[in-house]
Amino acid sequence: MKLYVHRRLAEIGAAQGKGYGKLVQKLLAIAFLEAGAQRVTERGVQGIDLEVALADGRQLALEVKTSEPGAPGSVAFGTKDIQGLDARAEEGYVPYFAVLGNRLLDDWILAHHEPGELAPGASYSPTRLRPYRDRALERLVAAPFEEAVARYAGRAAEGGQGALDEVLRGYDAFRIA
């Protein structure tokens, strides 16, 4: 990740505190839309965070996580996160964990979910997910995510989730569930 993107994300985190993770989720939704996704459904509260229909026909279910405060670089997956991905996989979606750490050199890790590999509640370094990563999918969203952060970080820091919801509603392929 470029230094200015890391700095802008830090600004969002400082301004929005606990709302940071949801804002990053919305920025990732924008990145998928900018990368040509046919449909992106975002859930702000319950269920899998993002469902994405790609132009190649794949249907993705993504549980989005950012680093936890007090545990730099690590993330935890709850039972509902894992069960939600398992349920979406049974419905034909390809399940992923989308993880963004808070260290300067951290980029998105989009890791295919393998049932039974992660224990609910345990903290994991994003490097633990690297064997399951989908590098092509990571490349698809890397530049659009950086562009979304550059374009909308100010709005996110000042207006929070509502400001990014307004941006997302401007895309025909976006849905809120």
PDB file of C-alpha atoms in Angstrom:
ATOM      1  CA  MET A   1       0.000   0.000   0.000  1.00  0.00           C
ATOM      2  CA  LYS A   2       1.240   3.444  -0.812  1.00  0.00           C
ATOM      3  CA  LEU A   3       2.291   5.680   2.074  1.00  0.00           C
ATOM      4  CA  TYR A   4      -0.362   8.331   1.379  1.00  0.00           C
ATOM      5  CA  VAL A   5      -3.085   5.644   1.473  1.00  0.00           C
ATOM      6  CA  HIS A   6      -1.808   4.363   4.802  1.00  0.00           C
ATOM      7  CA  ARG A   7      -1.805   7.921   6.156  1.00  0.00           C
ATOM      8  CA  ARG A   8      -5.332   8.612   4.917  1.00  0.00           C
ATOM      9  CA  LEU A   9      -6.573   5.384   6.515  1.00  0.00           C
ATOM     10  CA  ALA A  10      -4.897   6.440   9.780  1.00  0.00           C
ATOM     11  CA  GLU A  11      -6.726   9.795   9.539  1.00  0.00           C
ATOM     12  CA  ILE A  12     -10.046   7.969   9.141  1.00  0.00           C
ATOM     13  CA  GLY A  13      -9.224   5.773  12.132  1.00  0.00           C
ATOM     14  CA  ALA A  14      -8.306   8.747  14.303  1.00  0.00           C
ATOM     15  CA  ALA A  15     -11.453  10.648  13.328  1.00  0.00           C
ATOM     16  CA  GLN A  16     -13.953   7.784  13.472  1.00  0.00           C
ATOM     17  CA  GLY A  17     -12.511   5.397  16.085  1.00  0.00           C
ATOM     18  CA  LYS A  18     -14.663   2.275  16.387  1.00  0.00           C
ATOM     19  CA  GLY A  19     -16.388   3.049  13.080  1.00  0.00           C
ATOM     20  CA  TYR A  20     -13.107   2.571  11.199  1.00  0.00           C
ATOM     21  CA  GLY A  21     -13.735  -1.067  10.211  1.00  0.00           C
ATOM     22  CA  LYS A  22     -17.132  -0.333   8.661  1.00  0.00           C
ATOM     23  CA  LEU A  23     -15.667   2.596   6.735  1.00  0.00           C
ATOM     24  CA  VAL A  24     -12.897   0.407   5.334  1.00  0.00           C
ATOM     25  CA  GLN A  25     -15.569  -2.152   4.387  1.00  0.00           C
ATOM     26  CA  LYS A  26     -17.423   0.543   2.439  1.00  0.00           C
ATOM     27  CA  LEU A  27     -14.215   1.659   0.728  1.00  0.00           C
ATOM     28  CA  LEU A  28     -13.616  -1.960  -0.318  1.00  0.00           C
ATOM     29  CA  ALA A  29     -17.174  -2.074  -1.717  1.00  0.00           C
ATOM     30  CA  ILE A  30     -16.372   1.042  -3.770  1.00  0.00           C
ATOM     31  CA  ALA A  31     -13.171  -0.631  -4.990  1.00  0.00           C
ATOM     32  CA  PHE A  32     -15.076  -3.695  -6.202  1.00  0.00           C
ATOM     33  CA  LEU A  33     -17.596  -1.469  -7.982  1.00  0.00           C
ATOM     34  CA  GLU A  34     -14.807   0.524  -9.628  1.00  0.00           C
ATOM     35  CA  ALA A  35     -13.128  -2.749 -10.644  1.00  0.00           C
ATOM     36  CA  GLY A  36     -16.230  -3.711 -12.627  1.00  0.00           C
ATOM     37  CA  ALA A  37     -18.289  -5.835 -10.241  1.00  0.00           C
ATOM     38  CA  GLN A  38     -21.764  -6.476 -11.621  1.00  0.00           C
ATOM     39  CA  ARG A  39     -23.348  -6.238  -8.170  1.00  0.00           C
ATOM     40  CA  VAL A  40     -22.146  -5.437  -4.649  1.00  0.00           C
ATOM     41  CA  THR A  41     -24.405  -5.941  -1.648  1.00  0.00           C
ATOM     42  CA  GLU A  42     -23.243  -4.520   1.660  1.00  0.00           C
ATOM     43  CA  ARG A  43     -24.557  -5.350   5.101  1.00  0.00           C
ATOM     44  CA  GLY A  44     -23.814  -2.789   7.740  1.00  0.00           C
ATOM     45  CA  VAL A  45     -25.075  -4.830  10.684  1.00  0.00           C
ATOM     46  CA  GLN A  46     -26.014  -8.514  10.288  1.00  0.00           C
ATOM     47  CA  GLY A  47     -24.697 -11.268   8.060  1.00  0.00           C
ATOM     48  CA  ILE A  48     -21.757 -11.464   5.721  1.00  0.00           C
ATOM     49  CA  ASP A  49     -20.295  -8.008   5.117  1.00  0.00           C
ATOM     50  CA  LEU A  50     -20.116  -7.992   1.309  1.00  0.00           C
ATOM     51  CA  GLU A  51     -21.539 -10.099  -1.482  1.00  0.00           C
ATOM     52  CA  VAL A  52     -19.948  -9.437  -4.852  1.00  0.00           C
ATOM     53  CA  ALA A  53     -20.942 -10.661  -8.309  1.00  0.00           C
ATOM     54  CA  LEU A  54     -17.924 -10.427 -10.588  1.00  0.00           C
ATOM     55  CA  ALA A  55     -18.044 -10.017 -14.362  1.00  0.00           C
ATOM     56  CA  ASP A  56     -16.599 -13.538 -14.750  1.00  0.00           C
ATOM     57  CA  GLY A  57     -19.703 -14.985 -13.057  1.00  0.00           C
ATOM     58  CA  ARG A  58     -18.193 -15.732  -9.650  1.00  0.00           C
ATOM     59  CA  GLN A  59     -20.314 -14.913  -6.616  1.00  0.00           C
ATOM     60  CA  LEU A  60     -18.183 -13.925  -3.613  1.00  0.00           C
ATOM     61  CA  ALA A  61     -19.109 -13.668   0.053  1.00  0.00           C
ATOM     62  CA  LEU A  62     -16.620 -11.590   2.043  1.00  0.00           C
ATOM     63  CA  GLU A  63     -16.221 -11.147   5.769  1.00  0.00           C
ATOM     64  CA  VAL A  64     -14.185  -7.938   6.140  1.00  0.00           C
ATOM     65  CA  LYS A  65     -11.820  -7.463   9.080  1.00  0.00           C
ATOM     66  CA  THR A  66      -9.366  -4.759  10.052  1.00  0.00           C
ATOM     67  CA  SER A  67      -6.705  -4.923  12.745  1.00  0.00           C
ATOM     68  CA  GLU A  68      -7.948  -4.758  16.308  1.00  0.00           C
ATOM     69  CA  PRO A  69      -6.937  -1.901  18.575  1.00  0.00           C
ATOM     70  CA  GLY A  70      -4.423  -3.138  21.149  1.00  0.00           C
ATOM     71  CA  ALA A  71      -3.378  -6.094  19.002  1.00  0.00           C
ATOM     72  CA  PRO A  72      -1.461  -4.472  16.139  1.00  0.00           C
ATOM     73  CA  GLY A  73      -1.761  -6.340  12.912  1.00  0.00           C
ATOM     74  CA  SER A  74      -4.073  -9.076  14.201  1.00  0.00           C
ATOM     75  CA  VAL A  75      -7.721  -9.839  13.551  1.00  0.00           C
ATOM     76  CA  ALA A  76     -10.249 -12.152  15.195  1.00  0.00           C
ATOM     77  CA  PHE A  77     -13.067 -14.094  13.574  1.00  0.00           C
ATOM     78  CA  GLY A  78     -16.210 -14.781  15.533  1.00  0.00           C
ATOM     79  CA  THR A  79     -18.357 -17.877  15.347  1.00  0.00           C
ATOM     80  CA  LYS A  80     -20.987 -15.922  13.398  1.00  0.00           C
ATOM     81  CA  ASP A  81     -18.350 -14.835  10.862  1.00  0.00           C
ATOM     82  CA  ILE A  82     -17.254 -18.391  10.174  1.00  0.00           C
ATOM     83  CA  GLN A  83     -20.771 -19.838  10.207  1.00  0.00           C
ATOM     84  CA  GLY A  84     -21.938 -17.065   7.889  1.00  0.00           C
ATOM     85  CA  LEU A  85     -19.254 -17.860   5.332  1.00  0.00           C
ATOM     86  CA  ASP A  86     -19.997 -21.588   5.608  1.00  0.00           C
ATOM     87  CA  ALA A  87     -23.692 -20.918   4.958  1.00  0.00           C
ATOM     88  CA  ARG A  88     -22.974 -18.707   1.936  1.00  0.00           C
ATOM     89  CA  ALA A  89     -20.630 -21.396   0.548  1.00  0.00           C
ATOM     90  CA  GLU A  90     -23.506 -23.891   0.725  1.00  0.00           C
ATOM     91  CA  GLU A  91     -25.519 -21.439  -1.398  1.00  0.00           C
ATOM     92  CA  GLY A  92     -22.818 -21.381  -4.086  1.00  0.00           C
ATOM     93  CA  TYR A  93     -20.827 -18.332  -3.054  1.00  0.00           C
ATOM     94  CA  VAL A  94     -17.030 -18.463  -2.891  1.00  0.00           C
ATOM     95  CA  PRO A  95     -16.246 -17.519   0.742  1.00  0.00           C
ATOM     96  CA  TYR A  96     -13.420 -15.110   1.588  1.00  0.00           C
ATOM     97  CA  PHE A  97     -11.931 -13.309   4.514  1.00  0.00           C
ATOM     98  CA  ALA A  98     -10.903  -9.802   3.446  1.00  0.00           C
ATOM     99  CA  VAL A  99      -8.260  -8.633   5.935  1.00  0.00           C
ATOM    100  CA  LEU A 100      -6.456  -5.312   6.124  1.00  0.00           C
ATOM    101  CA  GLY A 101      -3.814  -4.851   8.806  1.00  0.00           C
ATOM    102  CA  ASN A 102      -2.764  -1.484  10.176  1.00  0.00           C
ATOM    103  CA  ARG A 103       0.962  -1.672   9.537  1.00  0.00           C
ATOM    104  CA  LEU A 104       2.613   0.464   6.893  1.00  0.00           C
ATOM    105  CA  LEU A 105       3.345  -2.419   4.520  1.00  0.00           C
ATOM    106  CA  ASP A 106      -0.007  -4.173   4.949  1.00  0.00           C
ATOM    107  CA  ASP A 107      -2.158  -4.638   1.863  1.00  0.00           C
ATOM    108  CA  TRP A 108      -5.460  -6.426   1.496  1.00  0.00           C
ATOM    109  CA  ILE A 109      -5.325 -10.156   1.995  1.00  0.00           C
ATOM    110  CA  LEU A 110      -8.298 -11.798   0.318  1.00  0.00           C
ATOM    111  CA  ALA A 111      -8.138 -15.333   1.651  1.00  0.00           C
ATOM    112  CA  HIS A 112     -10.381 -18.171   0.566  1.00  0.00           C
ATOM    113  CA  HIS A 113     -12.168 -19.555   3.628  1.00  0.00           C
ATOM    114  CA  GLU A 114     -11.374 -23.203   4.318  1.00  0.00           C
ATOM    115  CA  PRO A 115     -13.803 -24.748   6.834  1.00  0.00           C
ATOM    116  CA  GLY A 116     -12.144 -25.865  10.048  1.00  0.00           C
ATOM    117  CA  GLU A 117      -8.925 -23.917   9.496  1.00  0.00           C
ATOM    118  CA  LEU A 118      -9.608 -21.013  11.872  1.00  0.00           C
ATOM    119  CA  ALA A 119     -10.791 -21.182  15.477  1.00  0.00           C
ATOM    120  CA  PRO A 120     -13.528 -18.681  16.358  1.00  0.00           C
ATOM    121  CA  GLY A 121     -12.398 -15.981  18.770  1.00  0.00           C
ATOM    122  CA  ALA A 122      -8.673 -16.522  18.261  1.00  0.00           C
ATOM    123  CA  SER A 123      -6.523 -13.631  17.024  1.00  0.00           C
ATOM    124  CA  TYR A 124      -4.604 -14.134  13.815  1.00  0.00           C
ATOM    125  CA  SER A 125      -1.892 -12.209  12.104  1.00  0.00           C
ATOM    126  CA  PRO A 126      -2.830 -11.544   8.464  1.00  0.00           C
ATOM    127  CA  THR A 127       0.261 -13.569   7.510  1.00  0.00           C
ATOM    128  CA  ARG A 128      -1.545 -16.657   8.867  1.00  0.00           C
ATOM    129  CA  LEU A 129      -3.997 -16.272   5.982  1.00  0.00           C
ATOM    130  CA  ARG A 130      -1.418 -15.977   3.217  1.00  0.00           C
ATOM    131  CA  PRO A 131      -1.550 -19.650   2.178  1.00  0.00           C
ATOM    132  CA  TYR A 132      -5.221 -19.153   1.261  1.00  0.00           C
ATOM    133  CA  ARG A 133      -4.927 -15.838  -0.547  1.00  0.00           C
ATOM    134  CA  ASP A 134      -6.302 -15.109  -3.985  1.00  0.00           C
ATOM    135  CA  ARG A 135      -3.643 -12.886  -5.506  1.00  0.00           C
ATOM    136  CA  ALA A 136      -5.614 -12.222  -8.690  1.00  0.00           C
ATOM    137  CA  LEU A 137      -8.563 -10.930  -6.651  1.00  0.00           C
ATOM    138  CA  GLU A 138      -6.198  -8.829  -4.525  1.00  0.00           C
ATOM    139  CA  ARG A 139      -4.737  -7.283  -7.690  1.00  0.00           C
ATOM    140  CA  LEU A 140      -8.248  -6.590  -9.003  1.00  0.00           C
ATOM    141  CA  VAL A 141      -9.096  -4.318  -6.051  1.00  0.00           C
ATOM    142  CA  ALA A 142      -5.662  -2.927  -5.093  1.00  0.00           C
ATOM    143  CA  ALA A 143      -5.571   0.170  -7.316  1.00  0.00           C
ATOM    144  CA  PRO A 144      -9.318   0.922  -7.062  1.00  0.00           C
ATOM    145  CA  PHE A 145      -9.078   0.706  -3.256  1.00  0.00           C
ATOM    146  CA  GLU A 146      -6.170   3.155  -3.168  1.00  0.00           C
ATOM    147  CA  GLU A 147      -8.107   5.483  -5.471  1.00  0.00           C
ATOM    148  CA  ALA A 148     -11.233   5.212  -3.297  1.00  0.00           C
ATOM    149  CA  VAL A 149      -9.219   6.066  -0.185  1.00  0.00           C
ATOM    150  CA  ALA A 150      -7.586   9.018  -1.938  1.00  0.00           C
ATOM    151  CA  ARG A 151     -10.937  10.289  -3.212  1.00  0.00           C
ATOM    152  CA  TYR A 152     -13.173   9.667  -0.191  1.00  0.00           C
ATOM    153  CA  ALA A 153     -11.010   9.636   2.967  1.00  0.00           C
ATOM    154  CA  GLY A 154     -11.939  13.214   3.802  1.00  0.00           C
ATOM    155  CA  ARG A 155     -15.646  12.479   3.502  1.00  0.00           C
ATOM    156  CA  ALA A 156     -15.251   9.315   5.567  1.00  0.00           C
ATOM    157  CA  ALA A 157     -13.312  11.102   8.320  1.00  0.00           C
ATOM    158  CA  GLU A 158     -15.808  13.964   8.526  1.00  0.00           C
ATOM    159  CA  GLY A 159     -19.115  12.285   7.730  1.00  0.00           C
ATOM    160  CA  GLY A 160     -18.569   8.675   8.740  1.00  0.00           C
ATOM    161  CA  GLN A 161     -20.650   5.852   7.332  1.00  0.00           C
ATOM    162  CA  GLY A 162     -23.419   8.113   6.085  1.00  0.00           C
ATOM    163  CA  ALA A 163     -21.015   9.959   3.816  1.00  0.00           C
ATOM    164  CA  LEU A 164     -19.766   6.745   2.211  1.00  0.00           C
ATOM    165  CA  ASP A 165     -23.312   5.345   1.978  1.00  0.00           C
ATOM    166  CA  GLU A 166     -24.142   8.408  -0.106  1.00  0.00           C
ATOM    167  CA  VAL A 167     -21.208   7.657  -2.430  1.00  0.00           C
ATOM    168  CA  LEU A 168     -22.230   3.999  -2.729  1.00  0.00           C
ATOM    169  CA  ARG A 169     -25.841   4.866  -3.575  1.00  0.00           C
ATOM    170  CA  GLY A 170     -24.471   6.591  -6.677  1.00  0.00           C
ATOM    171  CA  TYR A 171     -23.550   3.206  -8.192  1.00  0.00           C
ATOM    172  CA  ASP A 172     -26.287   1.338 -10.060  1.00  0.00           C
ATOM    173  CA  ALA A 173     -24.734  -2.024  -9.092  1.00  0.00           C
ATOM    174  CA  PHE A 174     -24.794  -1.310  -5.343  1.00  0.00           C
ATOM    175  CA  ARG A 175     -27.343  -2.732  -2.927  1.00  0.00           C
ATOM    176  CA  ILE A 176     -27.762  -2.398   0.838  1.00  0.00           C
ATOM    177  CA  ALA A 177     -29.237  -5.428   2.561  1.00  0.00           C
TER     178      ALA A 177
END
